Amino acid sequence: MRDSDSPAPFRFCPRCGSGGATGGPSYDGKRWRCPACGFELFRNAATAAGAIIHGDAGIVLLERAIEPGVGKLGLPGGFVDTGERAEDAIVRECLEEIGWAPPVLRFLATFTNVYLYGGVVYDTCDLFFYCRLPKDAPLPALSPRDGESSAVRVMPLAGIRPGDLAFPSAARALEAYTALIRS
Ligand SMILES: [Zn+2]
């Protein structure tokens, strides 16, 4: 692993400030290490949560208004805050993004993803939850509530193509969900 493969453009040590023209923290594929003071920063996965909300008309998807994946579709969800349970994060993200959260969200599976934002690569572990609404509890009218999405789309599960989705982890979660409800 060469330093040039580092997923973040760190040129200075965040503890002692050495670096710049003389070279900052080195990167070995798992962590950055400062040669001057020994400071180490591990490259851990960031936790994210996504929701598969399945109503009679199909799956709730958001058309992304921002990069990465602008114009493509994603599931409601986002990063888990520090000190926050993933179960709470997914409810918060649903409320923030579509103004509504399903009454019950069950855990489905995890898949990994790579998220490029601001020139930094974030390796994520995405936890997916699902809710299949009963026929007598239809989806409420939903609209995007934050600047990350331009529209809410409800699409039949079988009609969602992996290439329509911004993130491969969402495609894999929908595959896992399809297998679950067919079993
Ligand atoms: Zn240092």
mmCIF file of C-alpha atoms and ligand atoms in Angstrom:
data_model
loop_
_atom_site.group_PDB
_atom_site.id
_atom_site.type_symbol
_atom_site.label_atom_id
_atom_site.label_comp_id
_atom_site.label_asym_id
_atom_site.label_seq_id
_atom_site.Cartn_x
_atom_site.Cartn_y
_atom_site.Cartn_z
ATOM 1 C CA MET A 1 0.000 0.000 0.000
ATOM 2 C CA ARG A 2 1.461 3.317 -1.076
ATOM 3 C CA ASP A 3 0.719 6.566 0.748
ATOM 4 C CA SER A 4 -0.843 7.794 -2.494
ATOM 5 C CA ASP A 5 -3.563 5.140 -1.993
ATOM 6 C CA SER A 6 -4.632 6.865 1.214
ATOM 7 C CA PRO A 7 -8.433 7.448 1.135
ATOM 8 C CA ALA A 8 -8.058 10.848 2.794
ATOM 9 C CA PRO A 9 -5.735 13.681 1.743
ATOM 10 C CA PHE A 10 -4.079 14.112 5.139
ATOM 11 C CA ARG A 11 -0.851 16.089 4.717
ATOM 12 C CA PHE A 12 -0.385 17.212 8.340
ATOM 13 C CA CYS A 13 -0.516 15.325 11.638
ATOM 14 C CA PRO A 14 -3.667 16.417 13.582
ATOM 15 C CA ARG A 15 -1.749 16.126 16.902
ATOM 16 C CA CYS A 16 1.708 17.620 16.350
ATOM 17 C CA GLY A 17 1.123 19.452 13.061
ATOM 18 C CA SER A 18 4.213 18.094 11.346
ATOM 19 C CA GLY A 19 3.985 17.378 7.647
ATOM 20 C CA GLY A 20 3.450 19.502 4.583
ATOM 21 C CA ALA A 21 6.465 19.560 2.290
ATOM 22 C CA THR A 22 8.297 17.115 4.551
ATOM 23 C CA GLY A 23 5.451 14.571 4.358
ATOM 24 C CA GLY A 24 2.560 14.026 6.751
ATOM 25 C CA PRO A 25 1.144 10.846 8.282
ATOM 26 C CA SER A 26 1.942 7.648 6.380
ATOM 27 C CA TYR A 27 -0.812 5.211 5.466
ATOM 28 C CA ASP A 28 -0.555 1.403 5.518
ATOM 29 C CA GLY A 29 -4.033 0.403 4.363
ATOM 30 C CA LYS A 30 -5.538 0.324 7.861
ATOM 31 C CA ARG A 31 -4.283 3.437 9.621
ATOM 32 C CA TRP A 32 -2.454 6.706 9.297
ATOM 33 C CA ARG A 33 0.643 7.124 11.444
ATOM 34 C CA CYS A 34 2.695 10.237 12.110
ATOM 35 C CA PRO A 35 6.437 9.522 11.823
ATOM 36 C CA ALA A 36 7.242 12.483 14.083
ATOM 37 C CA CYS A 37 5.045 11.849 17.156
ATOM 38 C CA GLY A 38 3.625 8.346 16.610
ATOM 39 C CA PHE A 39 -0.012 9.512 16.466
ATOM 40 C CA GLU A 40 -2.216 6.813 14.896
ATOM 41 C CA LEU A 41 -5.632 7.182 13.297
ATOM 42 C CA PHE A 42 -7.422 3.977 12.327
ATOM 43 C CA ARG A 43 -9.531 3.773 9.187
ATOM 44 C CA ASN A 44 -12.716 2.282 10.628
ATOM 45 C CA ALA A 45 -16.054 1.816 8.877
ATOM 46 C CA ALA A 46 -18.658 4.511 9.454
ATOM 47 C CA THR A 47 -22.073 3.180 10.469
ATOM 48 C CA ALA A 48 -25.080 4.070 8.333
ATOM 49 C CA ALA A 49 -28.704 2.918 8.346
ATOM 50 C CA GLY A 50 -31.215 2.485 5.516
ATOM 51 C CA ALA A 51 -34.940 1.702 5.452
ATOM 52 C CA ILE A 52 -36.905 -0.495 3.062
ATOM 53 C CA ILE A 53 -40.469 0.782 3.445
ATOM 54 C CA HIS A 54 -42.850 -1.470 1.521
ATOM 55 C CA GLY A 55 -46.389 -0.274 0.964
ATOM 56 C CA ASP A 56 -49.068 -1.584 -1.397
ATOM 57 C CA ALA A 57 -47.757 0.586 -4.243
ATOM 58 C CA GLY A 58 -44.149 -0.464 -3.727
ATOM 59 C CA ILE A 59 -40.900 0.611 -2.111
ATOM 60 C CA VAL A 60 -40.260 4.178 -0.937
ATOM 61 C CA LEU A 61 -37.233 5.643 -2.743
ATOM 62 C CA LEU A 62 -35.677 9.086 -2.805
ATOM 63 C CA GLU A 63 -34.299 10.730 -5.926
ATOM 64 C CA ARG A 64 -30.943 12.182 -4.888
ATOM 65 C CA ALA A 65 -30.404 15.920 -5.364
ATOM 66 C CA ILE A 66 -26.733 15.834 -4.327
ATOM 67 C CA GLU A 67 -23.575 13.897 -5.044
ATOM 68 C CA PRO A 68 -22.678 11.144 -4.721
ATOM 69 C CA GLY A 69 -25.239 9.600 -7.056
ATOM 70 C CA VAL A 70 -27.164 12.751 -8.010
ATOM 71 C CA GLY A 71 -30.316 11.871 -10.031
ATOM 72 C CA LYS A 72 -30.197 8.260 -8.896
ATOM 73 C CA LEU A 73 -32.402 6.603 -6.309
ATOM 74 C CA GLY A 74 -31.665 5.770 -2.702
ATOM 75 C CA LEU A 75 -33.440 4.361 0.303
ATOM 76 C CA PRO A 76 -34.297 6.712 3.169
ATOM 77 C CA GLY A 77 -31.389 6.683 5.598
ATOM 78 C CA GLY A 78 -28.060 8.173 6.505
ATOM 79 C CA PHE A 79 -25.139 8.113 8.880
ATOM 80 C CA VAL A 80 -25.522 7.076 12.496
ATOM 81 C CA ASP A 81 -24.465 9.869 14.845
ATOM 82 C CA THR A 82 -21.897 9.253 17.568
ATOM 83 C CA GLY A 83 -23.658 7.988 20.697
ATOM 84 C CA GLU A 84 -26.784 7.084 18.725
ATOM 85 C CA ARG A 85 -28.303 3.611 18.292
ATOM 86 C CA ALA A 86 -28.864 2.549 14.690
ATOM 87 C CA GLU A 87 -32.509 1.808 15.585
ATOM 88 C CA ASP A 88 -32.928 5.469 16.579
ATOM 89 C CA ALA A 89 -30.885 6.776 13.648
ATOM 90 C CA ILE A 90 -33.122 5.155 11.058
ATOM 91 C CA VAL A 91 -36.267 6.656 12.632
ATOM 92 C CA ARG A 92 -34.587 10.082 12.784
ATOM 93 C CA GLU A 93 -33.420 9.854 9.171
ATOM 94 C CA CYS A 94 -36.902 8.824 7.944
ATOM 95 C CA LEU A 95 -38.463 11.798 9.771
ATOM 96 C CA GLU A 96 -35.817 14.175 8.423
ATOM 97 C CA GLU A 97 -36.012 12.915 4.833
ATOM 98 C CA ILE A 98 -39.679 12.020 4.239
ATOM 99 C CA GLY A 99 -41.451 13.440 7.298
ATOM 100 C CA TRP A 100 -42.693 10.058 8.466
ATOM 101 C CA ALA A 101 -41.305 6.854 9.937
ATOM 102 C CA PRO A 102 -42.930 3.405 9.869
ATOM 103 C CA PRO A 103 -44.327 2.210 13.214
ATOM 104 C CA VAL A 104 -42.008 -0.810 13.301
ATOM 105 C CA LEU A 105 -38.674 -1.322 11.544
ATOM 106 C CA ARG A 106 -37.084 -4.752 11.726
ATOM 107 C CA PHE A 107 -33.416 -5.497 11.100
ATOM 108 C CA LEU A 108 -32.686 -7.120 7.733
ATOM 109 C CA ALA A 109 -28.945 -7.312 6.992
ATOM 110 C CA THR A 110 -25.772 -5.271 6.604
ATOM 111 C CA PHE A 111 -23.830 -4.475 3.460
ATOM 112 C CA THR A 112 -20.742 -2.372 2.935
ATOM 113 C CA ASN A 113 -20.467 0.712 0.817
ATOM 114 C CA VAL A 114 -17.937 3.333 -0.237
ATOM 115 C CA TYR A 115 -19.061 6.947 0.014
ATOM 116 C CA LEU A 116 -16.996 9.735 -1.537
ATOM 117 C CA TYR A 117 -17.741 13.120 -0.004
ATOM 118 C CA GLY A 118 -15.633 16.256 -0.006
ATOM 119 C CA GLY A 119 -12.646 14.423 -1.455
ATOM 120 C CA VAL A 120 -12.617 11.909 1.413
ATOM 121 C CA VAL A 121 -13.531 8.242 0.989
ATOM 122 C CA TYR A 122 -15.801 6.938 3.757
ATOM 123 C CA ASP A 123 -16.030 3.170 4.062
ATOM 124 C CA THR A 124 -19.433 2.427 5.530
ATOM 125 C CA CYS A 125 -21.174 -0.520 7.110
ATOM 126 C CA ASP A 126 -24.841 -0.017 6.187
ATOM 127 C CA LEU A 127 -27.464 -1.543 8.477
ATOM 128 C CA PHE A 128 -30.749 -2.097 6.681
ATOM 129 C CA PHE A 129 -34.159 -2.229 8.314
ATOM 130 C CA TYR A 130 -37.509 -3.004 6.725
ATOM 131 C CA CYS A 131 -41.219 -2.520 7.231
ATOM 132 C CA ARG A 132 -43.960 -4.118 5.169
ATOM 133 C CA LEU A 133 -47.091 -2.115 5.804
ATOM 134 C CA PRO A 134 -50.371 -4.002 6.210
ATOM 135 C CA LYS A 135 -53.018 -3.456 3.527
ATOM 136 C CA ASP A 136 -55.223 -1.490 5.936
ATOM 137 C CA ALA A 137 -52.363 0.928 6.712
ATOM 138 C CA PRO A 138 -51.397 2.539 3.397
ATOM 139 C CA LEU A 139 -48.418 4.822 2.968
ATOM 140 C CA PRO A 140 -49.125 8.456 3.838
ATOM 141 C CA ALA A 141 -48.406 11.138 1.233
ATOM 142 C CA LEU A 142 -44.622 11.615 1.357
ATOM 143 C CA SER A 143 -42.415 14.415 0.075
ATOM 144 C CA PRO A 144 -38.713 15.156 0.437
ATOM 145 C CA ARG A 145 -38.011 17.197 3.573
ATOM 146 C CA ASP A 146 -34.341 18.052 3.235
ATOM 147 C CA GLY A 147 -32.055 19.271 0.499
ATOM 148 C CA GLU A 148 -30.601 15.845 -0.174
ATOM 149 C CA SER A 149 -33.533 14.655 -2.321
ATOM 150 C CA SER A 150 -35.627 16.113 -5.108
ATOM 151 C CA ALA A 151 -38.552 13.650 -5.084
ATOM 152 C CA VAL A 152 -40.068 10.662 -3.330
ATOM 153 C CA ARG A 153 -40.821 7.758 -5.654
ATOM 154 C CA VAL A 154 -42.760 4.630 -4.781
ATOM 155 C CA MET A 155 -41.765 1.826 -7.140
ATOM 156 C CA PRO A 156 -42.790 -1.839 -7.341
ATOM 157 C CA LEU A 157 -40.014 -3.987 -5.861
ATOM 158 C CA ALA A 158 -39.605 -6.010 -9.067
ATOM 159 C CA GLY A 159 -39.292 -2.841 -11.149
ATOM 160 C CA ILE A 160 -36.251 -1.421 -9.356
ATOM 161 C CA ARG A 161 -33.079 -2.039 -11.385
ATOM 162 C CA PRO A 162 -29.711 -2.047 -9.577
ATOM 163 C CA GLY A 163 -28.462 0.587 -12.031
ATOM 164 C CA ASP A 164 -31.212 2.995 -10.906
ATOM 165 C CA LEU A 165 -29.759 3.029 -7.403
ATOM 166 C CA ALA A 166 -26.985 5.329 -6.199
ATOM 167 C CA PHE A 167 -25.390 2.709 -3.954
ATOM 168 C CA PRO A 168 -24.681 -1.006 -4.500
ATOM 169 C CA SER A 169 -25.422 -1.710 -0.825
ATOM 170 C CA ALA A 170 -29.048 -0.613 -1.353
ATOM 171 C CA ALA A 171 -29.345 -2.936 -4.357
ATOM 172 C CA ARG A 172 -28.030 -5.822 -2.272
ATOM 173 C CA ALA A 173 -30.404 -4.977 0.574
ATOM 174 C CA LEU A 174 -33.360 -5.034 -1.827
ATOM 175 C CA GLU A 175 -32.165 -8.421 -3.101
ATOM 176 C CA ALA A 176 -32.024 -9.711 0.481
ATOM 177 C CA TYR A 177 -35.471 -8.284 1.188
ATOM 178 C CA THR A 178 -36.900 -9.895 -1.956
ATOM 179 C CA ALA A 179 -35.488 -13.246 -0.851
ATOM 180 C CA LEU A 180 -36.923 -12.751 2.649
ATOM 181 C CA ILE A 181 -40.499 -12.051 1.567
ATOM 182 C CA ARG A 182 -40.427 -14.927 -0.931
ATOM 183 C CA SER A 183 -39.215 -17.410 1.674
HETATM 184 ZN ZN ZN B 1 2.419 13.904 14.798
#
